[in-house]
Amino acid sequence: MRDVYFDYGATTPPRPEVVEAMLPYLKEQFGNPLSLHRYGEAPREAVEEAREKVAQLIGARSNEIYFTASGSEANNMAVKGIGLMNQKRGKHLVVSAVEHLSVINAAQTMEKLGFEVTKVPVDKHGVVDPADVEKALRDDTTLVSIMHANSEIGSIQPVGEIAQVVKERSKAYFHTDAVATAGNLPVDVKELGVNLLSLAGNQFYGPKGAGALYIKRGTRIMPLIDGGVQEAGRRAGTENVPAIAGLGVAAELATADMEERRAQLVPLRDRLIGRITSEIDRIYLTGHPTQRLPGHVSVVVEYIEGEAMLLLLSMQGVAASSGSTCTSRALKASHVLTALDIEPGLANGSLLLTLGRDSSVEDVDYFMEVFPPIVDRLRQMSPLYKEA
Amino acid sequence: MPTYSEKVMDHFANPRNVGEIEDADGVGSEGNPVCGDMMEFYIKVDDGLLTDVKYKTFGCGAAIACSSMVSEMAKGKTLEEAKGITNRDVAAELEGLPKNKLHCSNLGADALHKAIEDYESKAREG
């Protein structure tokens, strides 16, 4: 049996260089970066070096990078921090219907605090129309948050265009959740024209527990965590030095082989999409067919359910994921598939295959060997299938 | 994914009695594809005994395992005995189900009871 990891979207394996770079700060260089004595020196330098590398990855200045514990924290910081700090100017926020839950639920919390939130719809490919964002803008809008790419359906948003509209037509800040793209696709904050941007190390072969929020100089934002002077007073708490050092190296490696990464993954992705949609009946690609993340394949399979597929795939050595109701702990339908107007029964046949560095043509072909019999087997026992 | 007991995984991977009965004496279904689980049970009845029980299931691992377990528990039983099988009994026989699956996926006994009702109402009419 072959071991196939097709769940890079859940998390990526840290590169050996990343792990190496983290180790000293878990051992002899355990000091607190704030300490004035010699134990603080190397950790302090490590954090600032990492800041430099993350800044380089996204074309920012290093003093515009604020480390967080995750992409979710960065998203919360952007939505809540901007909303709360700028409420004298207005209490209206704009997000898209397919944002990550760390944006959607943060916006919901703001609603409870008396803010108004407009959710911009998406088209059948899950893409936001900049004209819809323009329509949603008001005089009292202080933040627009539209993700760079969606991790569930892979679609890439026209963030540059949207940022332009927001800049021209409002006084709002523009934030993009780039957790799925940063480190995997070229991301440049100046080119995109964003005021804030979230990223997470574990999405590009860095460690868990390290994310960052880019905050453009001059942006008014309230800290989520008050306390000491870490992160220029915007995010208190002793820095997670090992994770930050690892994130820095992951960013450096990504900057160096960005093009290679894309060039490796796009043909694999397209091979898998081509085979899965042509060799299996009644299976539909979700998200945009071409404007999508390089290693991202998402489908819905008619007549069968996602979790059952995942369990049988796992027995064949394939690790994948699904947005079906049954696979979510909360047993709720995915808000992303719902926003695409995919019929709920069909959405339960969701299957998500995310490829990465170690994926190969052999993996794709092995998958296509084991998957069709699984579909067939589950359909044979499905009461819905006979009706077709 | 939830952590299932060995028994659940066994019934999921090797479901017993799966299929359809063409000339079934009773048919009953429970659940719907929107909530993620749907089961259809088919029964054959002879002299008050369930001589055959089959089913088709759309759903997660728990749903498939529950259907399989119900079919095993019911086959060969009298109608009255089969009516006494509860979803709770099925979960217990499966050595437990994850908490969040107890209600939505554990519909097997209900679907079986509906098939028995279907048989009985036909018998009354017939």
Short mmCIF file of C-alpha atoms in Angstrom, two decimals:
data_model
loop_
_atom_site.label_atom_id
_atom_site.label_comp_id
_atom_site.label_asym_id
_atom_site.label_seq_id
_atom_site.Cartn_x
_atom_site.Cartn_y
_atom_site.Cartn_z
CA MET A 1 0.00 0.00 0.00
CA ARG A 2 1.22 3.47 -0.87
CA ASP A 3 1.30 6.28 1.66
CA VAL A 4 -0.24 9.36 0.05
CA TYR A 5 -0.64 12.67 1.86
CA PHE A 6 -3.20 14.77 -0.02
CA ASP A 7 -4.04 17.09 2.85
CA TYR A 8 -1.46 19.88 2.56
CA GLY A 9 -4.35 22.30 3.00
CA ALA A 10 -4.80 21.05 6.57
CA THR A 11 -1.12 21.51 7.31
CA THR A 12 2.24 21.00 5.62
CA PRO A 13 5.22 19.00 6.92
CA PRO A 14 7.90 21.37 8.26
CA ARG A 15 11.05 21.34 6.17
CA PRO A 16 14.13 19.84 7.88
CA GLU A 17 15.84 23.24 7.65
CA VAL A 18 12.90 24.72 9.55
CA VAL A 19 13.13 22.15 12.34
CA GLU A 20 16.91 22.64 12.56
CA ALA A 21 16.47 26.40 12.88
CA MET A 22 13.98 25.97 15.72
CA LEU A 23 15.99 23.60 17.90
CA PRO A 24 18.52 26.01 19.46
CA TYR A 25 15.68 28.13 20.87
CA LEU A 26 14.13 25.09 22.51
CA LYS A 27 17.48 24.24 24.11
CA GLU A 28 20.45 26.40 24.99
CA GLN A 29 19.08 29.64 23.49
CA PHE A 30 15.98 29.51 25.64
CA GLY A 31 16.23 33.14 26.79
CA ASN A 32 13.52 35.79 26.70
CA PRO A 33 14.08 38.26 23.86
CA LEU A 34 13.26 41.11 26.20
CA SER A 35 16.06 40.25 28.63
CA LEU A 36 18.94 42.67 28.66
CA HIS A 37 21.48 40.06 29.70
CA ARG A 38 23.24 37.78 27.27
CA TYR A 39 20.50 35.11 27.30
CA GLY A 40 18.18 37.52 25.57
CA GLU A 41 20.52 38.36 22.74
CA ALA A 42 20.33 35.39 20.38
CA PRO A 43 16.54 34.94 20.76
CA ARG A 44 16.04 38.67 20.12
CA GLU A 45 18.16 38.49 16.98
CA ALA A 46 16.34 35.36 15.84
CA VAL A 47 12.96 37.08 16.09
CA GLU A 48 14.14 40.14 14.20
CA GLU A 49 15.83 38.05 11.53
CA ALA A 50 12.60 36.11 11.05
CA ARG A 51 10.67 39.37 10.81
CA GLU A 52 13.01 40.45 8.04
CA LYS A 53 12.47 37.19 6.12
CA VAL A 54 8.70 37.26 6.43
CA ALA A 55 8.72 40.89 5.28
CA GLN A 56 10.74 39.86 2.24
CA LEU A 57 8.30 37.09 1.38
CA ILE A 58 5.46 39.58 0.96
CA GLY A 59 7.31 42.74 -0.07
CA ALA A 60 6.78 44.56 3.22
CA ARG A 61 9.06 46.46 5.63
CA SER A 62 10.10 44.40 8.62
CA ASN A 63 8.50 46.85 11.07
CA GLU A 64 5.16 46.14 9.42
CA ILE A 65 5.23 42.44 10.40
CA TYR A 66 3.54 41.40 13.66
CA PHE A 67 3.89 37.81 14.79
CA THR A 68 0.84 35.94 16.01
CA ALA A 69 0.20 32.34 17.06
CA SER A 70 -1.78 31.46 13.94
CA GLY A 71 -3.53 32.66 10.82
CA SER A 72 -6.76 32.66 12.81
CA GLU A 73 -5.28 35.04 15.35
CA ALA A 74 -4.03 37.33 12.60
CA ASN A 75 -7.51 37.38 11.05
CA ASN A 76 -9.16 38.10 14.40
CA MET A 77 -6.67 40.87 15.06
CA ALA A 78 -7.43 42.49 11.72
CA VAL A 79 -11.21 42.32 11.97
CA LYS A 80 -11.62 43.16 15.65
CA GLY A 81 -8.59 45.40 16.01
CA ILE A 82 -9.50 47.62 13.06
CA GLY A 83 -13.21 47.65 13.89
CA LEU A 84 -12.72 48.58 17.54
CA MET A 85 -9.99 51.16 16.97
CA ASN A 86 -11.87 53.02 14.25
CA GLN A 87 -15.42 52.95 15.57
CA LYS A 88 -15.66 56.71 15.85
CA ARG A 89 -15.45 56.77 12.06
CA GLY A 90 -18.03 54.05 11.63
CA LYS A 91 -19.19 50.61 12.63
CA HIS A 92 -19.65 48.86 9.31
CA LEU A 93 -17.54 45.93 8.08
CA VAL A 94 -17.57 44.13 4.74
CA VAL A 95 -16.52 40.49 4.32
CA SER A 96 -17.20 37.85 1.68
CA ALA A 97 -19.49 34.87 2.18
CA VAL A 98 -16.61 32.42 1.75
CA GLU A 99 -14.11 33.84 4.25
CA HIS A 100 -12.41 31.52 6.70
CA LEU A 101 -14.40 31.09 9.92
CA SER A 102 -11.79 33.12 11.78
CA VAL A 103 -12.98 36.13 9.73
CA ILE A 104 -16.70 35.22 9.55
CA ASN A 105 -17.00 34.45 13.25
CA ALA A 106 -14.88 37.45 14.26
CA ALA A 107 -17.27 39.61 12.22
CA GLN A 108 -20.18 37.93 14.01
CA THR A 109 -18.67 38.87 17.35
CA MET A 110 -18.45 42.45 16.13
CA GLU A 111 -22.15 42.31 15.26
CA LYS A 112 -22.85 41.40 18.86
CA LEU A 113 -20.90 44.51 19.84
CA GLY A 114 -23.17 46.69 17.72
CA PHE A 115 -21.33 46.64 14.39
CA GLU A 116 -23.03 46.01 11.08
CA VAL A 117 -21.56 43.45 8.71
CA THR A 118 -22.28 43.12 4.98
CA LYS A 119 -21.48 39.75 3.44
CA VAL A 120 -20.60 40.03 -0.23
CA PRO A 121 -21.80 37.05 -2.31
CA VAL A 122 -19.70 34.94 -4.68
CA ASP A 123 -20.38 33.53 -8.13
CA LYS A 124 -20.70 29.82 -8.89
CA HIS A 125 -16.92 29.50 -8.87
CA GLY A 126 -16.69 31.10 -5.45
CA VAL A 127 -15.23 34.33 -6.81
CA VAL A 128 -16.12 37.79 -5.49
CA ASP A 129 -17.09 40.45 -8.03
CA PRO A 130 -15.32 43.75 -7.20
CA ALA A 131 -18.53 45.54 -8.26
CA ASP A 132 -20.36 43.80 -5.41
CA VAL A 133 -17.75 45.04 -2.96
CA GLU A 134 -18.19 48.54 -4.34
CA LYS A 135 -21.95 48.30 -3.78
CA ALA A 136 -21.42 47.21 -0.19
CA LEU A 137 -19.19 50.18 0.70
CA ARG A 138 -20.64 52.92 2.89
CA ASP A 139 -19.39 56.13 4.45
CA ASP A 140 -19.11 54.35 7.77
CA THR A 141 -17.27 51.26 6.46
CA THR A 142 -13.95 50.92 8.27
CA LEU A 143 -12.78 47.50 7.09
CA VAL A 144 -13.18 45.30 4.04
CA SER A 145 -11.81 41.78 4.42
CA ILE A 146 -11.66 39.52 1.36
CA MET A 147 -9.46 36.45 1.32
CA HIS A 148 -6.73 35.93 -1.27
CA ALA A 149 -7.69 32.31 -1.93
CA ASN A 150 -10.17 29.92 -0.42
CA SER A 151 -8.76 26.75 1.11
CA GLU A 152 -11.92 24.72 0.60
CA ILE A 153 -12.51 25.36 -3.10
CA GLY A 154 -9.14 26.76 -4.14
CA SER A 155 -10.51 29.84 -5.92
CA ILE A 156 -8.25 32.88 -6.06
CA GLN A 157 -9.95 36.25 -5.57
CA PRO A 158 -9.16 39.38 -7.60
CA VAL A 159 -7.73 40.98 -4.47
CA GLY A 160 -5.72 43.64 -6.30
CA GLU A 161 -8.81 44.90 -8.10
CA ILE A 162 -10.91 44.81 -4.96
CA ALA A 163 -8.26 46.72 -2.99
CA GLN A 164 -8.26 49.35 -5.73
CA VAL A 165 -12.04 49.76 -5.52
CA VAL A 166 -11.92 50.01 -1.73
CA LYS A 167 -9.17 52.62 -1.90
CA GLU A 168 -10.92 54.75 -4.52
CA ARG A 169 -14.43 54.52 -3.16
CA SER A 170 -14.06 54.53 0.60
CA LYS A 171 -11.94 55.37 3.61
CA ALA A 172 -11.97 51.74 4.73
CA TYR A 173 -8.90 49.67 5.40
CA PHE A 174 -8.52 46.57 3.26
CA HIS A 175 -7.44 43.27 4.77
CA THR A 176 -6.76 40.03 2.95
CA ASP A 177 -6.48 36.60 4.52
CA ALA A 178 -3.54 35.19 2.56
CA VAL A 179 -3.13 32.09 4.71
CA ALA A 180 -3.69 29.79 1.73
CA THR A 181 -1.47 31.73 -0.68
CA ALA A 182 1.46 33.26 1.22
CA GLY A 183 4.49 31.05 0.71
CA ASN A 184 2.74 29.12 -2.07
CA LEU A 185 2.07 31.85 -4.62
CA PRO A 186 3.73 35.22 -5.15
CA VAL A 187 2.18 37.67 -2.69
CA ASP A 188 3.25 41.31 -2.65
CA VAL A 189 1.46 43.72 -0.35
CA LYS A 190 2.30 46.73 -2.49
CA GLU A 191 1.22 45.11 -5.72
CA LEU A 192 -2.00 43.95 -4.11
CA GLY A 193 -2.48 47.33 -2.44
CA VAL A 194 -3.62 45.94 0.91
CA ASN A 195 -3.43 47.57 4.34
CA LEU A 196 -3.38 44.31 6.25
CA LEU A 197 -2.56 40.71 5.35
CA SER A 198 -2.63 37.45 7.35
CA LEU A 199 -0.34 34.48 6.85
CA ALA A 200 0.46 31.23 8.68
CA GLY A 201 3.73 29.26 8.79
CA ASN A 202 2.21 25.79 8.82
CA GLN A 203 0.71 26.41 5.38
CA PHE A 204 4.13 26.64 3.74
CA TYR A 205 6.35 24.06 5.43
CA GLY A 206 6.90 26.07 8.59
CA PRO A 207 5.85 25.19 12.13
CA LYS A 208 2.42 25.40 13.72
CA GLY A 209 2.01 28.17 16.28
CA ALA A 210 3.51 30.88 14.10
CA GLY A 211 1.52 33.29 11.97
CA ALA A 212 1.85 36.94 11.15
CA LEU A 213 -0.23 39.98 10.40
CA TYR A 214 1.17 42.59 8.04
CA ILE A 215 -0.02 46.01 9.16
CA LYS A 216 0.86 48.85 6.84
CA ARG A 217 2.58 51.76 8.52
CA GLY A 218 0.07 54.35 9.75
CA THR A 219 -2.80 51.87 10.20
CA ARG A 220 -4.86 52.42 13.35
CA ILE A 221 -5.45 49.08 15.08
CA MET A 222 -6.28 47.99 18.62
CA PRO A 223 -4.33 45.11 20.17
CA LEU A 224 -6.20 41.92 21.04
CA ILE A 225 -3.72 41.14 23.78
CA ASP A 226 -2.63 43.96 26.05
CA GLY A 227 0.43 43.73 28.19
CA GLY A 228 4.10 44.27 27.55
CA VAL A 229 5.96 45.88 24.71
CA GLN A 230 6.40 42.81 22.52
CA GLU A 231 5.50 43.30 18.85
CA ALA A 232 5.70 47.07 19.33
CA GLY A 233 2.96 46.91 21.95
CA ARG A 234 0.44 45.49 19.49
CA ARG A 235 0.59 41.91 20.66
CA ALA A 236 1.83 41.33 24.18
CA GLY A 237 3.28 38.08 25.49
CA THR A 238 6.68 36.43 25.42
CA GLU A 239 7.46 35.56 21.83
CA ASN A 240 7.29 31.94 20.67
CA VAL A 241 10.90 32.17 19.56
CA PRO A 242 11.35 28.63 18.15
CA ALA A 243 8.19 28.89 16.06
CA ILE A 244 9.02 32.38 14.87
CA ALA A 245 12.55 31.30 13.90
CA GLY A 246 11.05 28.36 12.00
CA LEU A 247 8.54 30.63 10.26
CA GLY A 248 11.42 32.87 9.18
CA VAL A 249 13.28 29.99 7.55
CA ALA A 250 10.09 28.73 5.90
CA ALA A 251 9.56 32.21 4.45
CA GLU A 252 13.14 32.34 3.22
CA LEU A 253 12.84 28.95 1.51
CA ALA A 254 9.51 29.93 -0.04
CA THR A 255 10.94 33.18 -1.39
CA ALA A 256 13.78 31.20 -2.98
CA ASP A 257 11.71 28.52 -4.71
CA MET A 258 8.33 30.09 -5.24
CA GLU A 259 8.32 29.52 -9.01
CA GLU A 260 9.53 25.94 -8.68
CA ARG A 261 6.72 25.15 -6.26
CA ARG A 262 4.06 26.37 -8.61
CA ALA A 263 5.65 24.71 -11.62
CA GLN A 264 5.71 21.37 -9.83
CA LEU A 265 2.14 21.48 -8.57
CA VAL A 266 0.06 22.92 -11.40
CA PRO A 267 0.61 19.97 -13.79
CA LEU A 268 -0.09 17.48 -10.97
CA ARG A 269 -3.26 19.33 -10.04
CA ASP A 270 -4.45 19.46 -13.63
CA ARG A 271 -3.66 15.78 -14.17
CA LEU A 272 -5.73 14.87 -11.13
CA ILE A 273 -8.62 17.17 -12.07
CA GLY A 274 -8.56 15.82 -15.62
CA ARG A 275 -8.57 12.19 -14.58
CA ILE A 276 -11.04 12.43 -11.72
CA THR A 277 -13.64 14.33 -13.72
CA SER A 278 -13.31 12.23 -16.86
CA GLU A 279 -12.95 8.75 -15.35
CA ILE A 280 -15.69 9.05 -12.76
CA ASP A 281 -19.26 9.81 -13.56
CA ARG A 282 -21.27 12.53 -11.89
CA ILE A 283 -18.40 14.19 -10.08
CA TYR A 284 -18.06 17.96 -10.25
CA LEU A 285 -15.14 20.30 -9.64
CA THR A 286 -15.88 23.02 -7.09
CA GLY A 287 -14.21 26.42 -7.25
CA HIS A 288 -12.63 28.09 -10.25
CA PRO A 289 -11.27 25.72 -12.94
CA THR A 290 -8.06 27.69 -13.55
CA GLN A 291 -7.86 30.62 -11.11
CA ARG A 292 -7.12 28.25 -8.24
CA LEU A 293 -4.40 27.31 -5.76
CA PRO A 294 -1.59 25.34 -7.44
CA GLY A 295 -2.06 22.00 -5.60
CA HIS A 296 -5.76 22.24 -4.98
CA VAL A 297 -8.41 19.78 -6.18
CA SER A 298 -11.93 19.95 -4.74
CA VAL A 299 -14.93 18.02 -5.99
CA VAL A 300 -18.40 16.92 -5.00
CA VAL A 301 -19.32 13.32 -5.75
CA GLU A 302 -22.97 12.64 -6.33
CA TYR A 303 -24.95 10.00 -4.34
CA ILE A 304 -22.31 9.38 -1.66
CA GLU A 305 -21.05 11.02 1.51
CA GLY A 306 -17.65 12.55 2.27
CA GLU A 307 -16.72 10.89 5.53
CA ALA A 308 -17.36 7.40 4.15
CA MET A 309 -15.03 8.25 1.23
CA LEU A 310 -12.34 9.52 3.63
CA LEU A 311 -12.48 6.37 5.77
CA LEU A 312 -12.16 4.07 2.76
CA LEU A 313 -9.39 6.23 1.25
CA SER A 314 -7.57 6.13 4.56
CA MET A 315 -7.71 2.31 4.49
CA GLN A 316 -5.90 2.56 1.14
CA GLY A 317 -3.24 4.84 2.61
CA VAL A 318 -4.62 8.12 1.23
CA ALA A 319 -5.06 11.08 3.59
CA ALA A 320 -7.61 13.57 2.28
CA SER A 321 -10.34 15.80 3.64
CA SER A 322 -13.97 16.82 3.08
CA GLY A 323 -16.38 19.65 3.76
CA SER A 324 -19.34 17.35 4.32
CA THR A 325 -21.73 17.86 7.23
CA CYS A 326 -20.65 14.60 8.85
CA THR A 327 -16.94 15.41 8.80
CA SER A 328 -17.40 18.70 10.60
CA ARG A 329 -17.40 18.32 14.36
CA ALA A 330 -20.29 20.75 14.57
CA LEU A 331 -22.19 18.70 11.96
CA LYS A 332 -22.91 21.87 10.04
CA ALA A 333 -22.90 22.20 6.28
CA SER A 334 -19.86 24.06 4.96
CA HIS A 335 -20.65 27.77 4.59
CA VAL A 336 -18.41 27.85 1.54
CA LEU A 337 -20.26 25.15 -0.41
CA THR A 338 -23.54 26.70 0.72
CA ALA A 339 -22.42 30.08 -0.65
CA LEU A 340 -21.79 28.41 -4.04
CA ASP A 341 -25.44 27.36 -4.11
CA ILE A 342 -24.45 23.72 -4.22
CA GLU A 343 -27.45 21.66 -3.22
CA PRO A 344 -26.94 20.46 0.40
CA GLY A 345 -27.26 16.75 -0.45
CA LEU A 346 -24.59 17.09 -3.11
CA ALA A 347 -22.37 19.18 -0.80
CA ASN A 348 -22.23 16.16 1.50
CA GLY A 349 -20.26 14.39 -1.22
CA SER A 350 -17.43 16.90 -0.86
CA LEU A 351 -13.87 15.68 -1.26
CA LEU A 352 -10.79 17.84 -0.91
CA LEU A 353 -7.37 16.77 -2.22
CA THR A 354 -4.52 19.19 -1.58
CA LEU A 355 -1.15 18.36 -3.06
CA GLY A 356 2.25 19.67 -2.07
CA ARG A 357 6.03 19.32 -2.19
CA ASP A 358 6.23 15.56 -1.86
CA SER A 359 3.32 14.78 -4.17
CA SER A 360 4.14 12.96 -7.40
CA VAL A 361 2.56 11.69 -10.59
CA GLU A 362 2.71 8.23 -8.99
CA ASP A 363 0.61 9.50 -6.10
CA VAL A 364 -1.98 10.92 -8.47
CA ASP A 365 -2.11 7.71 -10.48
CA TYR A 366 -2.29 5.56 -7.35
CA PHE A 367 -5.18 7.69 -6.15
CA MET A 368 -6.96 7.15 -9.46
CA GLU A 369 -6.43 3.41 -9.04
CA VAL A 370 -8.01 3.19 -5.59
CA PHE A 371 -10.65 5.91 -5.73
CA PRO A 372 -13.04 4.78 -8.50
CA PRO A 373 -13.74 1.42 -6.78
CA ILE A 374 -14.48 3.32 -3.56
CA VAL A 375 -17.00 5.53 -5.34
CA ASP A 376 -18.54 2.50 -6.97
CA ARG A 377 -18.77 0.58 -3.72
CA LEU A 378 -20.46 3.44 -1.86
CA ARG A 379 -22.83 4.12 -4.73
CA GLN A 380 -23.83 0.47 -4.87
CA MET A 381 -25.04 0.77 -1.30
CA SER A 382 -26.60 4.22 -1.69
CA PRO A 383 -30.41 4.44 -1.80
CA LEU A 384 -30.05 7.60 -3.89
CA TYR A 385 -28.07 5.97 -6.67
CA LYS A 386 -30.77 3.59 -7.87
CA GLU A 387 -33.02 6.55 -8.55
CA ALA A 388 -30.63 7.88 -11.16
CA MET B 1 -12.70 12.40 11.42
CA PRO B 2 -14.23 10.88 14.50
CA THR B 3 -12.65 8.00 16.31
CA TYR B 4 -14.78 4.93 15.84
CA SER B 5 -14.73 1.71 17.81
CA GLU B 6 -13.25 -1.39 16.19
CA LYS B 7 -16.73 -2.82 15.88
CA VAL B 8 -17.98 0.25 14.01
CA MET B 9 -15.01 0.11 11.66
CA ASP B 10 -15.58 -3.59 11.06
CA HIS B 11 -19.24 -3.08 10.15
CA PHE B 12 -18.35 -0.04 8.04
CA ALA B 13 -15.62 -1.85 6.14
CA ASN B 14 -17.55 -5.14 5.82
CA PRO B 15 -21.21 -4.22 5.93
CA ARG B 16 -23.48 -7.25 6.44
CA ASN B 17 -26.66 -7.82 4.44
CA VAL B 18 -26.24 -4.76 2.27
CA GLY B 19 -28.49 -4.54 -0.78
CA GLU B 20 -32.08 -4.44 -1.85
CA ILE B 21 -34.90 -7.01 -1.75
CA GLU B 22 -36.81 -6.81 -5.02
CA ASP B 23 -40.03 -8.35 -3.73
CA ALA B 24 -39.78 -6.97 -0.21
CA ASP B 25 -42.76 -7.37 2.10
CA GLY B 26 -42.01 -4.02 3.71
CA VAL B 27 -39.86 -0.99 2.93
CA GLY B 28 -39.03 1.92 5.23
CA SER B 29 -36.65 4.85 5.09
CA GLU B 30 -35.36 7.39 7.54
CA GLY B 31 -33.17 10.51 7.27
CA ASN B 32 -32.39 12.53 4.16
CA PRO B 33 -29.33 13.43 2.11
CA VAL B 34 -29.41 17.07 3.28
CA CYS B 35 -28.51 16.18 6.86
CA GLY B 36 -26.00 13.69 5.52
CA ASP B 37 -27.55 10.33 6.37
CA MET B 38 -30.34 8.33 4.79
CA MET B 39 -31.25 4.68 5.17
CA GLU B 40 -33.73 2.46 3.41
CA PHE B 41 -34.61 -0.96 4.87
CA TYR B 42 -36.21 -3.89 3.07
CA ILE B 43 -37.71 -6.87 4.90
CA LYS B 44 -39.08 -10.30 4.09
CA VAL B 45 -41.57 -11.72 6.57
CA ASP B 46 -42.66 -15.32 6.94
CA ASP B 47 -44.97 -16.52 9.67
CA GLY B 48 -44.19 -13.50 11.87
CA LEU B 49 -40.43 -13.93 11.43
CA LEU B 50 -38.02 -11.57 9.69
CA THR B 51 -36.51 -14.05 7.26
CA ASP B 52 -34.46 -11.42 5.44
CA VAL B 53 -33.35 -7.85 6.19
CA LYS B 54 -31.43 -5.73 3.73
CA TYR B 55 -30.74 -2.01 3.38
CA LYS B 56 -29.17 0.76 1.38
CA THR B 57 -27.46 3.64 3.12
CA PHE B 58 -26.20 7.06 2.13
CA GLY B 59 -24.03 8.47 4.85
CA CYS B 60 -20.98 8.50 7.02
CA GLY B 61 -19.11 5.60 8.59
CA ALA B 62 -21.44 5.53 11.58
CA ALA B 63 -24.56 5.46 9.41
CA ILE B 64 -23.30 2.51 7.38
CA ALA B 65 -22.18 0.60 10.48
CA CYS B 66 -25.54 1.21 12.20
CA SER B 67 -27.48 -0.11 9.21
CA SER B 68 -25.31 -3.20 9.10
CA MET B 69 -25.69 -3.84 12.83
CA VAL B 70 -29.48 -3.40 12.74
CA SER B 71 -29.77 -5.89 9.91
CA GLU B 72 -27.78 -8.43 11.91
CA MET B 73 -29.75 -7.85 15.07
CA ALA B 74 -33.12 -8.09 13.34
CA LYS B 75 -32.63 -11.01 10.98
CA GLY B 76 -34.39 -14.15 12.22
CA LYS B 77 -36.24 -12.27 14.95
CA THR B 78 -40.01 -12.08 15.36
CA LEU B 79 -41.65 -8.81 14.36
CA GLU B 80 -42.35 -8.06 18.00
CA GLU B 81 -38.72 -8.65 18.97
CA ALA B 82 -37.51 -6.46 16.09
CA LYS B 83 -39.87 -3.67 17.13
CA GLY B 84 -38.15 -3.72 20.50
CA ILE B 85 -34.71 -2.92 19.03
CA THR B 86 -33.84 0.69 19.84
CA ASN B 87 -31.22 3.01 18.41
CA ARG B 88 -29.63 2.89 21.85
CA ASP B 89 -29.32 -0.93 21.61
CA VAL B 90 -27.65 -0.55 18.23
CA ALA B 91 -25.11 1.95 19.56
CA ALA B 92 -24.40 -0.36 22.50
CA GLU B 93 -23.87 -3.37 20.19
CA LEU B 94 -21.43 -1.24 18.19
CA GLU B 95 -19.47 -0.58 21.38
CA GLY B 96 -20.50 3.04 21.33
CA LEU B 97 -20.65 5.89 18.83
CA PRO B 98 -19.05 9.33 18.97
CA LYS B 99 -21.37 11.64 20.90
CA ASN B 100 -22.12 13.92 17.97
CA LYS B 101 -23.13 10.92 15.82
CA LEU B 102 -25.56 9.40 18.31
CA HIS B 103 -28.59 11.18 16.93
CA CYS B 104 -28.07 11.91 13.27
CA SER B 105 -26.39 8.71 12.09
CA ASN B 106 -28.09 6.27 14.39
CA LEU B 107 -31.34 5.90 12.46
CA GLY B 108 -31.17 2.21 11.61
CA ALA B 109 -33.72 0.98 14.15
CA ASP B 110 -36.15 3.74 13.12
CA ALA B 111 -35.85 2.79 9.46
CA LEU B 112 -36.38 -0.89 10.32
CA HIS B 113 -39.49 -0.06 12.36
CA LYS B 114 -40.86 1.88 9.41
CA ALA B 115 -40.34 -1.14 7.17
CA ILE B 116 -42.24 -3.29 9.69
CA GLU B 117 -45.05 -0.71 9.83
CA ASP B 118 -45.17 -0.76 6.05
CA TYR B 119 -45.50 -4.56 6.10
CA GLU B 120 -48.18 -4.47 8.76
CA SER B 121 -50.28 -1.84 7.05
CA LYS B 122 -50.11 -3.80 3.79
CA ALA B 123 -51.07 -6.98 5.68
CA ARG B 124 -54.08 -5.21 7.19
CA GLU B 125 -55.22 -3.94 3.82
CA GLY B 126 -54.37 -7.10 1.98
#
